[in-house]
Short mmCIF file of C-alpha atoms and ligand atoms in Angstrom, two decimals:
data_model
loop_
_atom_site.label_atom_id
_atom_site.label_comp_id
_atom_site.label_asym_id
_atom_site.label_seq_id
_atom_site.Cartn_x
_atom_site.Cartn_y
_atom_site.Cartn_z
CA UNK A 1 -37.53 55.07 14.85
CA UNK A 2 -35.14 52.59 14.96
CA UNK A 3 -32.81 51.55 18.20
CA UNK A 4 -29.86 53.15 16.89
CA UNK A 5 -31.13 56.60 17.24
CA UNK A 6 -31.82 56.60 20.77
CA UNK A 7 -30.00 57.49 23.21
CA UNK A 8 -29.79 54.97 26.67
CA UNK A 9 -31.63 55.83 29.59
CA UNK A 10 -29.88 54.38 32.41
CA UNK A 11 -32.44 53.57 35.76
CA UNK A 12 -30.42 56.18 37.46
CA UNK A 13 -27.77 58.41 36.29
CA UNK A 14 -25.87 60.32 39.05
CA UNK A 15 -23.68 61.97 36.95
CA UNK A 16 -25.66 65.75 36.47
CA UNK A 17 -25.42 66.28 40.29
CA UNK A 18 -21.63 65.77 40.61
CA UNK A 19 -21.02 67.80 37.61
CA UNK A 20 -22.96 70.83 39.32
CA UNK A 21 -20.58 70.33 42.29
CA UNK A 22 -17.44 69.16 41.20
CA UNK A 23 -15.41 71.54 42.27
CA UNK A 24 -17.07 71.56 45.58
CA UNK A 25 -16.14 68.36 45.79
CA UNK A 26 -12.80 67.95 44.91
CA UNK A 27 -12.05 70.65 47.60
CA UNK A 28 -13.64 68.93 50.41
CA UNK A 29 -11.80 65.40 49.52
CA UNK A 30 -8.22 67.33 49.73
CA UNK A 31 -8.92 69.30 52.34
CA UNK A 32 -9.77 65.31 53.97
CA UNK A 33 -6.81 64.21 52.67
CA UNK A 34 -4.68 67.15 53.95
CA UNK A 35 -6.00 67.08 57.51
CA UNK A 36 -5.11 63.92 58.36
CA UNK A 37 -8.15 63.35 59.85
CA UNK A 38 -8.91 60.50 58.37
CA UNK A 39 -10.77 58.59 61.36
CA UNK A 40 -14.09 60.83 62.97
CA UNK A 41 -12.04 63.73 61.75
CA UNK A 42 -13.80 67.47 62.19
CA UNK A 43 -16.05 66.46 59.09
CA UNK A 44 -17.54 63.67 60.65
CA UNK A 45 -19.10 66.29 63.71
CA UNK A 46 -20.09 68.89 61.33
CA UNK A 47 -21.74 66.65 58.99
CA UNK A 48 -23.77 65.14 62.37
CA UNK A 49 -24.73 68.86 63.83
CA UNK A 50 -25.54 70.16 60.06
CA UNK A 51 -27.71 66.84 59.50
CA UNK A 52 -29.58 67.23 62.69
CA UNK A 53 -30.41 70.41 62.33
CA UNK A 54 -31.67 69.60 58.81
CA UNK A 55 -33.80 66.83 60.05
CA UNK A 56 -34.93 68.51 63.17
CA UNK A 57 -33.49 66.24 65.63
CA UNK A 58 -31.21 66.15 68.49
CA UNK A 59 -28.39 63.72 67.68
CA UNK A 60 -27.32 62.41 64.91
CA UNK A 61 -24.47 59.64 64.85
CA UNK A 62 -22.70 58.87 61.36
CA UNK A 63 -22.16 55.04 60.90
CA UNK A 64 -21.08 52.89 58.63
CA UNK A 65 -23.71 51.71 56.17
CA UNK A 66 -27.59 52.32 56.22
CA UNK A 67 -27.74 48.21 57.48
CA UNK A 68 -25.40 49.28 60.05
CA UNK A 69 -27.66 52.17 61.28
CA UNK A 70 -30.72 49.63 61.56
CA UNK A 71 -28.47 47.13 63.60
CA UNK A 72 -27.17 49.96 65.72
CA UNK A 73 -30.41 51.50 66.31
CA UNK A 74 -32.04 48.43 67.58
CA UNK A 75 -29.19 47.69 69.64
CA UNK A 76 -29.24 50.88 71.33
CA UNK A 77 -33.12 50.59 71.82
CA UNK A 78 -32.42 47.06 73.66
CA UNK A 79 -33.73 44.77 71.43
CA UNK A 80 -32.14 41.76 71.36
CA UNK A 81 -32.79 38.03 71.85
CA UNK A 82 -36.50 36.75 72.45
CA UNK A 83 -38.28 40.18 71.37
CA UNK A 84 -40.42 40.52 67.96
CA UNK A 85 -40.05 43.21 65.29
CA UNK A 86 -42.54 43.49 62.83
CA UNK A 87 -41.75 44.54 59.74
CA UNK A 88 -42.52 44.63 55.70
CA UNK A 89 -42.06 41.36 53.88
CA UNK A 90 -41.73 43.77 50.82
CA UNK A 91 -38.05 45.54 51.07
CA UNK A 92 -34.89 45.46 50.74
CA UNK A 93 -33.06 42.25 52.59
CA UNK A 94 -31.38 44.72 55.29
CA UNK A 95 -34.09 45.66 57.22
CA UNK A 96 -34.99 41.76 58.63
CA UNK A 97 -31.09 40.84 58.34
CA UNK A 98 -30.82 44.19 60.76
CA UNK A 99 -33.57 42.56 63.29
CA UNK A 100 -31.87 38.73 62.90
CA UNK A 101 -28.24 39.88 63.11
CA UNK A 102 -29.13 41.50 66.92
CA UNK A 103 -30.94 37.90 67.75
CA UNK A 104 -34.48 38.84 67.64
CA UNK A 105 -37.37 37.71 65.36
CA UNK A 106 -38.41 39.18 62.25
CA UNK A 107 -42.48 39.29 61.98
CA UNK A 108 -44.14 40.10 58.29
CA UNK A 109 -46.64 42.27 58.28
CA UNK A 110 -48.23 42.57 54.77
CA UNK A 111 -48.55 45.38 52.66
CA UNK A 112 -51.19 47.87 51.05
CA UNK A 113 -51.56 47.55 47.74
CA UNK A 114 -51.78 51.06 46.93
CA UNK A 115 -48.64 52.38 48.73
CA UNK A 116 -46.39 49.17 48.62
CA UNK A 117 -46.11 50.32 52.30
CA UNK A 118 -46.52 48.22 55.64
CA UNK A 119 -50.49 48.22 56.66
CA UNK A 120 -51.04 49.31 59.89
CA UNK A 121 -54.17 46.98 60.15
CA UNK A 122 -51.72 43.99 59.18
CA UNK A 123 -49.49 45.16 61.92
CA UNK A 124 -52.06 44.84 64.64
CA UNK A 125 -52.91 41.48 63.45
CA UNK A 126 -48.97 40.26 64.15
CA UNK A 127 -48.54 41.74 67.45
CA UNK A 128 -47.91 39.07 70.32
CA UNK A 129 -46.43 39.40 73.77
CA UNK A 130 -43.59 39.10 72.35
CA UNK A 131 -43.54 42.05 70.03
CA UNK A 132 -41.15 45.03 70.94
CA UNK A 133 -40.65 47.01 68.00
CA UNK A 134 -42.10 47.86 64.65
CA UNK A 135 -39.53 48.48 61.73
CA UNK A 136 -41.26 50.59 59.17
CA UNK A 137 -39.94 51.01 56.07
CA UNK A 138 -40.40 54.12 53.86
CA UNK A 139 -40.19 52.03 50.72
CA UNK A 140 -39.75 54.16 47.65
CA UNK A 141 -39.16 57.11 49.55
CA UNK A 142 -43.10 57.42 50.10
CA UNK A 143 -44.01 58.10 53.91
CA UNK A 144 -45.97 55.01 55.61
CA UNK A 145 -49.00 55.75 57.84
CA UNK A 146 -46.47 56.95 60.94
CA UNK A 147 -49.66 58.56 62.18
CA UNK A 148 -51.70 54.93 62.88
CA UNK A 149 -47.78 53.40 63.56
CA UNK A 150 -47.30 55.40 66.26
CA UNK A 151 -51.00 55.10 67.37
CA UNK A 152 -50.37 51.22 67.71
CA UNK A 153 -46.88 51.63 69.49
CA UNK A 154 -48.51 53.54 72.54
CA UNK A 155 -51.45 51.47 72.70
CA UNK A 156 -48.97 48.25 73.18
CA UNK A 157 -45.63 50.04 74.75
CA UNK A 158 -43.92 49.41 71.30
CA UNK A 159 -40.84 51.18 69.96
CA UNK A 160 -40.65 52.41 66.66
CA UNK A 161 -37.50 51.76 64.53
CA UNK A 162 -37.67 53.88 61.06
CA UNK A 163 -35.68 52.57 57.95
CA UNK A 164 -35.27 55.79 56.17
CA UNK A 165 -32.63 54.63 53.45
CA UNK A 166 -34.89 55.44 50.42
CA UNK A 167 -36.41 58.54 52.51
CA UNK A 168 -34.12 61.51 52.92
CA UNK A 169 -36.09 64.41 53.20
CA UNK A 170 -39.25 63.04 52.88
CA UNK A 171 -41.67 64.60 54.86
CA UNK A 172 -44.46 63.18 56.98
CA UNK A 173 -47.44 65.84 57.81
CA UNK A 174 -44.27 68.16 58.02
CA UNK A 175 -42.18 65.90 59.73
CA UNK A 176 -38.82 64.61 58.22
CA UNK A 177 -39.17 60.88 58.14
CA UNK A 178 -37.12 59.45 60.83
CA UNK A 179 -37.75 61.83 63.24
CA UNK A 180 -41.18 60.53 64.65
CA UNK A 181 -40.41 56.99 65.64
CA UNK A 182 -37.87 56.35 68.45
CA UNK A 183 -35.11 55.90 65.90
CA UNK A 184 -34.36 56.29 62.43
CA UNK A 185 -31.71 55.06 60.48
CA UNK A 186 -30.53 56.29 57.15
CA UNK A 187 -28.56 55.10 54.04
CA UNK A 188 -26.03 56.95 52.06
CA UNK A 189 -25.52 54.52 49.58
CA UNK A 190 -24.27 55.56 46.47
CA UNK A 191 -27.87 55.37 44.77
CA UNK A 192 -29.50 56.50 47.52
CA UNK A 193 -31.12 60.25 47.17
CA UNK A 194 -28.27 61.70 49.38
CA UNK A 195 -25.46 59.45 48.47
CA UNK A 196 -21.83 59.50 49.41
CA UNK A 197 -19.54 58.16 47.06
CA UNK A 198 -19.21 54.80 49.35
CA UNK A 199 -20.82 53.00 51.91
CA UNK A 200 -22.36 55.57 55.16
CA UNK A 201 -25.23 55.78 57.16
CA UNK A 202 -26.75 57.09 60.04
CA UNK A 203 -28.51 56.63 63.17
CA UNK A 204 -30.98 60.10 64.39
CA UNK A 205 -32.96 59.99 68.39
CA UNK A 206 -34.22 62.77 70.23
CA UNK A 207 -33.17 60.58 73.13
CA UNK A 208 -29.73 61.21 75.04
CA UNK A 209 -29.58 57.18 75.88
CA UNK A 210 -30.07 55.69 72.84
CA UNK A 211 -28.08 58.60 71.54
CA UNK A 212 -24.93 57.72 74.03
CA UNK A 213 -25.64 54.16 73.14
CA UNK A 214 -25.50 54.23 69.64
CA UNK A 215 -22.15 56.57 69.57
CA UNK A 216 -20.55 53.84 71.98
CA UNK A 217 -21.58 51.19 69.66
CA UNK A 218 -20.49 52.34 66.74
CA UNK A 219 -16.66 52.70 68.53
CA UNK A 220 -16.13 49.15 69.69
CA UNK A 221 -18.51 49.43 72.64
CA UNK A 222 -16.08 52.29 74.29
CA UNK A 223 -17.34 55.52 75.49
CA UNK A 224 -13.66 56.69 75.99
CA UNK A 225 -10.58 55.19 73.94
CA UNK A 226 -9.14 51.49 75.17
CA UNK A 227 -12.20 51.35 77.86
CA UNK A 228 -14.70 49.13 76.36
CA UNK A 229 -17.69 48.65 77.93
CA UNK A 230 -19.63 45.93 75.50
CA UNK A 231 -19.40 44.08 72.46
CA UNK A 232 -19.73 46.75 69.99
CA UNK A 233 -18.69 47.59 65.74
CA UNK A 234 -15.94 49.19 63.92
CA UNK A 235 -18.75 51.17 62.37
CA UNK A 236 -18.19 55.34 61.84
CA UNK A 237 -19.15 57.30 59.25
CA UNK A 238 -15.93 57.60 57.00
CA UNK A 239 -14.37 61.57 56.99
CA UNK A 240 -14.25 61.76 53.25
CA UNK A 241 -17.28 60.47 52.65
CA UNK A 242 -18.71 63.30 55.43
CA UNK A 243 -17.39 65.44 54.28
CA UNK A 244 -18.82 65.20 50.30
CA UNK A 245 -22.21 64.67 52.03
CA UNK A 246 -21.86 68.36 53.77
CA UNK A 247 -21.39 69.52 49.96
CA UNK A 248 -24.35 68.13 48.89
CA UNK A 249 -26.68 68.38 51.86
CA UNK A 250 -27.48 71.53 50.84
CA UNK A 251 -28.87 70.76 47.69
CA UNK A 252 -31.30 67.66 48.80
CA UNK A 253 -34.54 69.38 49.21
CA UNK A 254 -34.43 70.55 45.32
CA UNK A 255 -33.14 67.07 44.43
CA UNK A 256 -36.56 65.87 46.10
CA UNK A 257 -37.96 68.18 44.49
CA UNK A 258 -37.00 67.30 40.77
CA UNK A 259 -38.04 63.99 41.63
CA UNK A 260 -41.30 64.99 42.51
CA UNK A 261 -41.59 66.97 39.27
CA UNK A 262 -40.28 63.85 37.15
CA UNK A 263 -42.86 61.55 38.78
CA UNK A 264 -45.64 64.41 38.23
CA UNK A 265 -44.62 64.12 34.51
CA UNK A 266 -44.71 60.60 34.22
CA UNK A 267 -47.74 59.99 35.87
CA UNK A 268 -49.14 62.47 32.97
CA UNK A 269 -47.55 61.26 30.20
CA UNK A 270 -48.54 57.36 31.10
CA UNK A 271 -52.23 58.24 31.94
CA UNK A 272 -53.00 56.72 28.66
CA UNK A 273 -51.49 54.05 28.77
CA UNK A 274 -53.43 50.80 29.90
CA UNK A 275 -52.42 47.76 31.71
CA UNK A 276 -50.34 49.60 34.29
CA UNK A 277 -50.81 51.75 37.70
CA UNK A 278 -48.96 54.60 38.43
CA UNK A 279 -47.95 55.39 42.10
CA UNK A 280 -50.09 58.32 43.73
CA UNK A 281 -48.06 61.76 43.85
CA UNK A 282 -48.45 61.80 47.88
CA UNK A 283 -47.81 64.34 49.96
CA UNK A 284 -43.78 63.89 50.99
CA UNK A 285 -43.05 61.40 48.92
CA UNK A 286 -39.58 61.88 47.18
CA UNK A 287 -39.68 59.21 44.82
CA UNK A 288 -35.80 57.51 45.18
CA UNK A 289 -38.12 54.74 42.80
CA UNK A 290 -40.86 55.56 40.24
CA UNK A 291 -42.41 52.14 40.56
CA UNK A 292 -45.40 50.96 38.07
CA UNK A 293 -47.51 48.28 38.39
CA UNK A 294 -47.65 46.05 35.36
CA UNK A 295 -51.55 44.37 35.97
CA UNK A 296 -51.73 42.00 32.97
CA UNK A 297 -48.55 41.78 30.95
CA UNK A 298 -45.35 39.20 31.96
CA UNK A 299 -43.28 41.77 33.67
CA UNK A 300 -39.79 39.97 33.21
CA UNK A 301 -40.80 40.12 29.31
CA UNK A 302 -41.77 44.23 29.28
CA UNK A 303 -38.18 44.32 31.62
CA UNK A 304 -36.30 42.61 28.32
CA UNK A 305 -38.21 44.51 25.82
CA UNK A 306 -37.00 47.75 27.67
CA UNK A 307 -33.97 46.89 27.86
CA UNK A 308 -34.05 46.09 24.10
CA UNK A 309 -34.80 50.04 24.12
CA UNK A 310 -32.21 51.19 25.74
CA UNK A 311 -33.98 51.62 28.79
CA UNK A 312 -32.82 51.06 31.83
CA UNK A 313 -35.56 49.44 34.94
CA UNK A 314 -34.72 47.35 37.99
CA UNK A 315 -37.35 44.99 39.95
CA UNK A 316 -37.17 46.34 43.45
CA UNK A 317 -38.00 43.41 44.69
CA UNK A 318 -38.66 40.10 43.35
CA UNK A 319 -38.71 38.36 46.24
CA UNK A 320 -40.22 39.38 49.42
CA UNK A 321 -37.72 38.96 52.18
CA UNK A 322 -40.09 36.54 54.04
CA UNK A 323 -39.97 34.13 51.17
CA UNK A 324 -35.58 34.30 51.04
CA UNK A 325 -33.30 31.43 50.96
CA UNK A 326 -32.49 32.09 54.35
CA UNK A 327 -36.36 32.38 56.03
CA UNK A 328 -37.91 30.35 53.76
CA UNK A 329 -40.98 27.97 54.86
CA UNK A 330 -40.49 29.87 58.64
CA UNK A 331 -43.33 31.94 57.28
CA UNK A 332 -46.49 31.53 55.17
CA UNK A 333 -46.40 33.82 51.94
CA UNK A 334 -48.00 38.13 52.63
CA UNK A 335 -50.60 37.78 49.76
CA UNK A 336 -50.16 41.27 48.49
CA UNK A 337 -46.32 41.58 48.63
CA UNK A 338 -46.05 38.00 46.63
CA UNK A 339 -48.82 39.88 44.00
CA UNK A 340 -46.30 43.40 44.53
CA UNK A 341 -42.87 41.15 43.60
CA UNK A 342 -44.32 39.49 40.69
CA UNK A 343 -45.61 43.15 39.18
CA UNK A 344 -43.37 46.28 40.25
CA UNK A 345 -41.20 48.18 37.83
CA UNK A 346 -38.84 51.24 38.54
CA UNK A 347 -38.23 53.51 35.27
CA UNK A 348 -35.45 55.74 35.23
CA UNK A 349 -35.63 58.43 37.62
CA UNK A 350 -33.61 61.26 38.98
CA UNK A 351 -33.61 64.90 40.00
CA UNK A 352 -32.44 66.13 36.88
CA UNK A 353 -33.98 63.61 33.66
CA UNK A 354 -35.74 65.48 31.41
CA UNK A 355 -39.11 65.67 29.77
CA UNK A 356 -37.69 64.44 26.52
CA UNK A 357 -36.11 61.24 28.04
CA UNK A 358 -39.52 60.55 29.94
CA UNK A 359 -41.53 60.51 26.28
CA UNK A 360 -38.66 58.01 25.62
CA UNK A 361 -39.70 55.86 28.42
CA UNK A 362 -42.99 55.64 27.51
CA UNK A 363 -42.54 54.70 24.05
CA UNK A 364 -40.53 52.24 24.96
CA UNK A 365 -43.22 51.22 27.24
CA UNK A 366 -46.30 51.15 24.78
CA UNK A 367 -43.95 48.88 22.59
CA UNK A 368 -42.96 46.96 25.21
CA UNK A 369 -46.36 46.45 26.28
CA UNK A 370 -48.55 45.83 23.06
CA UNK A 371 -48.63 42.00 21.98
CA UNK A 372 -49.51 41.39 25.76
CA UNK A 373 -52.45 44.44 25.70
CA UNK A 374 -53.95 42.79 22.52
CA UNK A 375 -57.75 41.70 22.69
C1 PLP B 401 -30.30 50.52 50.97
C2 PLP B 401 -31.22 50.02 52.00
C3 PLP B 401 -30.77 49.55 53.24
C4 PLP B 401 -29.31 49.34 53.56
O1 PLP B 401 -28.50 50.43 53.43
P1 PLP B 401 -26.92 50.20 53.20
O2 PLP B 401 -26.33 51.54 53.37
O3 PLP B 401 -26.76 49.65 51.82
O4 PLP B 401 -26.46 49.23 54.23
C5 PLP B 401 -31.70 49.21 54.20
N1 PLP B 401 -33.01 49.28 53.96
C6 PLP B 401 -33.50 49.69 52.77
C7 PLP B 401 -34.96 49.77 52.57
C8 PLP B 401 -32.62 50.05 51.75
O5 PLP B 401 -33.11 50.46 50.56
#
């Protein structure tokens, strides 16, 4: 087979879920544009009380951006200057610039290996008198250990701050992700698995303060119109962008789904294939990555040869946030996300790629792979 024949397999192609609802769509952006709503507008409620009751939670408040939700949420919780978050070295930059933009400190807690997920033993280890909060994150969109999380925050009066923004509708023991900790704050990024077609985000509590809080925060610090109250953000969910999101809420637990079922096939079809390890199909997981492990092979190399292919992969990430720009020599290096960085791979992945596209991948793979396998 030679290049030309194949088709490209983008890392994420978004386009089969918009063509399913396309009409859908376009209604609920003109009936935005009609209203002249334009600012918190009817959408913006609906979207909140439809979300909540999706989640099982008792507010919801729309924000600007997934980063904003974290910022918001820790805000609302009180954290602020002097107090200690842990958190994963191994994420996206967001979740410590969330903790460092409200003036508290950022504490890595390293990974496990197997999950790519904070390790609850590693978060004991960090916590000082200091420490307020712990910031899971739900990396992947695979559940973290929110049973032993929680379990630590009681024993040391911590509160728990839940970065969901590669989680919707993942499930923990039942429970939506987000709902458990004291706060949990949610991405609709455009790549995310429910994605607006902009920035959003959003902020879910079953408490009435934070709750109050967070909806005053996210208006300027004002409670009521021209009364503010404390420093605050220009920070609501946009109505257009609500209003697409109540289109395709309704369609995110089969979206999950299809990722599940993708990630079931690829972790069949690569079985054979050494020199890699293939994440665990765990319960709730709902795979916004399909992230391999590349054990003995220069990953940057199989990412060219890929790419060669026509295939499409992203490192998410190659640096652990503890070892940015911005932190770097504050902390000593998290042995297992440095290892993580230097090895992950996301394929291409989404609700609707097919079986046929998948074999692609991991022919692509075996050639990308085979003058580094040979013994
Ligand atoms: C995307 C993402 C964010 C930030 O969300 P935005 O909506 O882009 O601000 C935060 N944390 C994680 C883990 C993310 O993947």
């Amino acid at each position: 087979m030679t290049s030309t024949e194949l088709t490209r397999i983008p890392i994420l192609d978004l386009s089969p879920e918009i063509d399913e609802l396309w009409d859908e769509l376009n209604a609920a952006v003109q009936r935005v544009m009609r209203s002249g709503h334009f600012i918190m507008g009817p959408d913006v409620l609906a979207f909140e009380e439809e979300v909540a009751a999706y989640l099982g939670v008792k507010h919801a408040v729309g924000v600007n951006s997934g980063t904003d939700a974290l910022i918001i949420g820790l805000r609302a919780l009180g954290i602020g200057s002097g107090d200690e978050v842990i958190t994963t070295p191994f994420t996206f930059f967001a979740t410590a610039e969330s903790i460092s933009s409200v003036g508290a400190t950022p504490v890595f807690a390293d990974i496990d290996p197997k999950t790519y997920n904070i390790d609850p033993a590693e978060v004991r280890r960090h916590i000082t008198p200091r420490t307020r909060a712990i910031m899971p994150v739900h990396l992947y969109g695979n559940p973290c250990e929110m049973d032993e999380i929680m379990a630590i925050a009681e024993e040391h009066g911590l509160l728990v701050i839940e970065d969901c923004a590669q989680s919707f509708g993942a499930r923990y023991r039942g429970k939506q992700t987000g709902t458990i900790g004291n706060v949990g704050a949610y991405s609709f990024f455009p790549s995310k698995n429910l994605g607006a077609f902009g920035d959003g985000g959003l902020l879910v509590t079953d408490d009435d303060d934070v709750a109050e809080l967070a909806r005053m925060l996210r208006a300027h610090g004002s409670r009521k119109k021209y009364h503010n109250e404390m420093l605050g953000y220009n920070s609501r969910l946009d109505t257009i962008q609500a209003a697409i999101l109540r289109v395709k809420l309704p369609h995110i637990d089969r979206w999950n789904e299809g990722r599940r079922r993708v990630a079931a096939t690829y972790n069949e079809l690569l079985r054979d294939v050494s020199g890699i390890v293939t994440p665990e199909l765990s319960e709730g997981h709902v795979f916004h990555q399909y992230t391999i492990r590349l054990t003995d092979a220069d990953r940057d190399e199989v990412q060219k040869r890929l790419e060669e292919q026509g295939i499409g992969t992203m490192v998410y990430y190659p640096v652990p946030q503890d070892q940015l720009p911005i932190y770097e020599e504050k902390y000593s290096v998290q042995p297992q996300s440095a290892l993580a960085a230097g090895q992950v791979l996301s394929l291409p992945i989404g609700p609707c790629l097919g079986r046929v596209e998948q074999v692609q991948v991991k022919a692509a793979l075996k050639n990308a792979l085979r003058p580094a396998n040979v013994d």
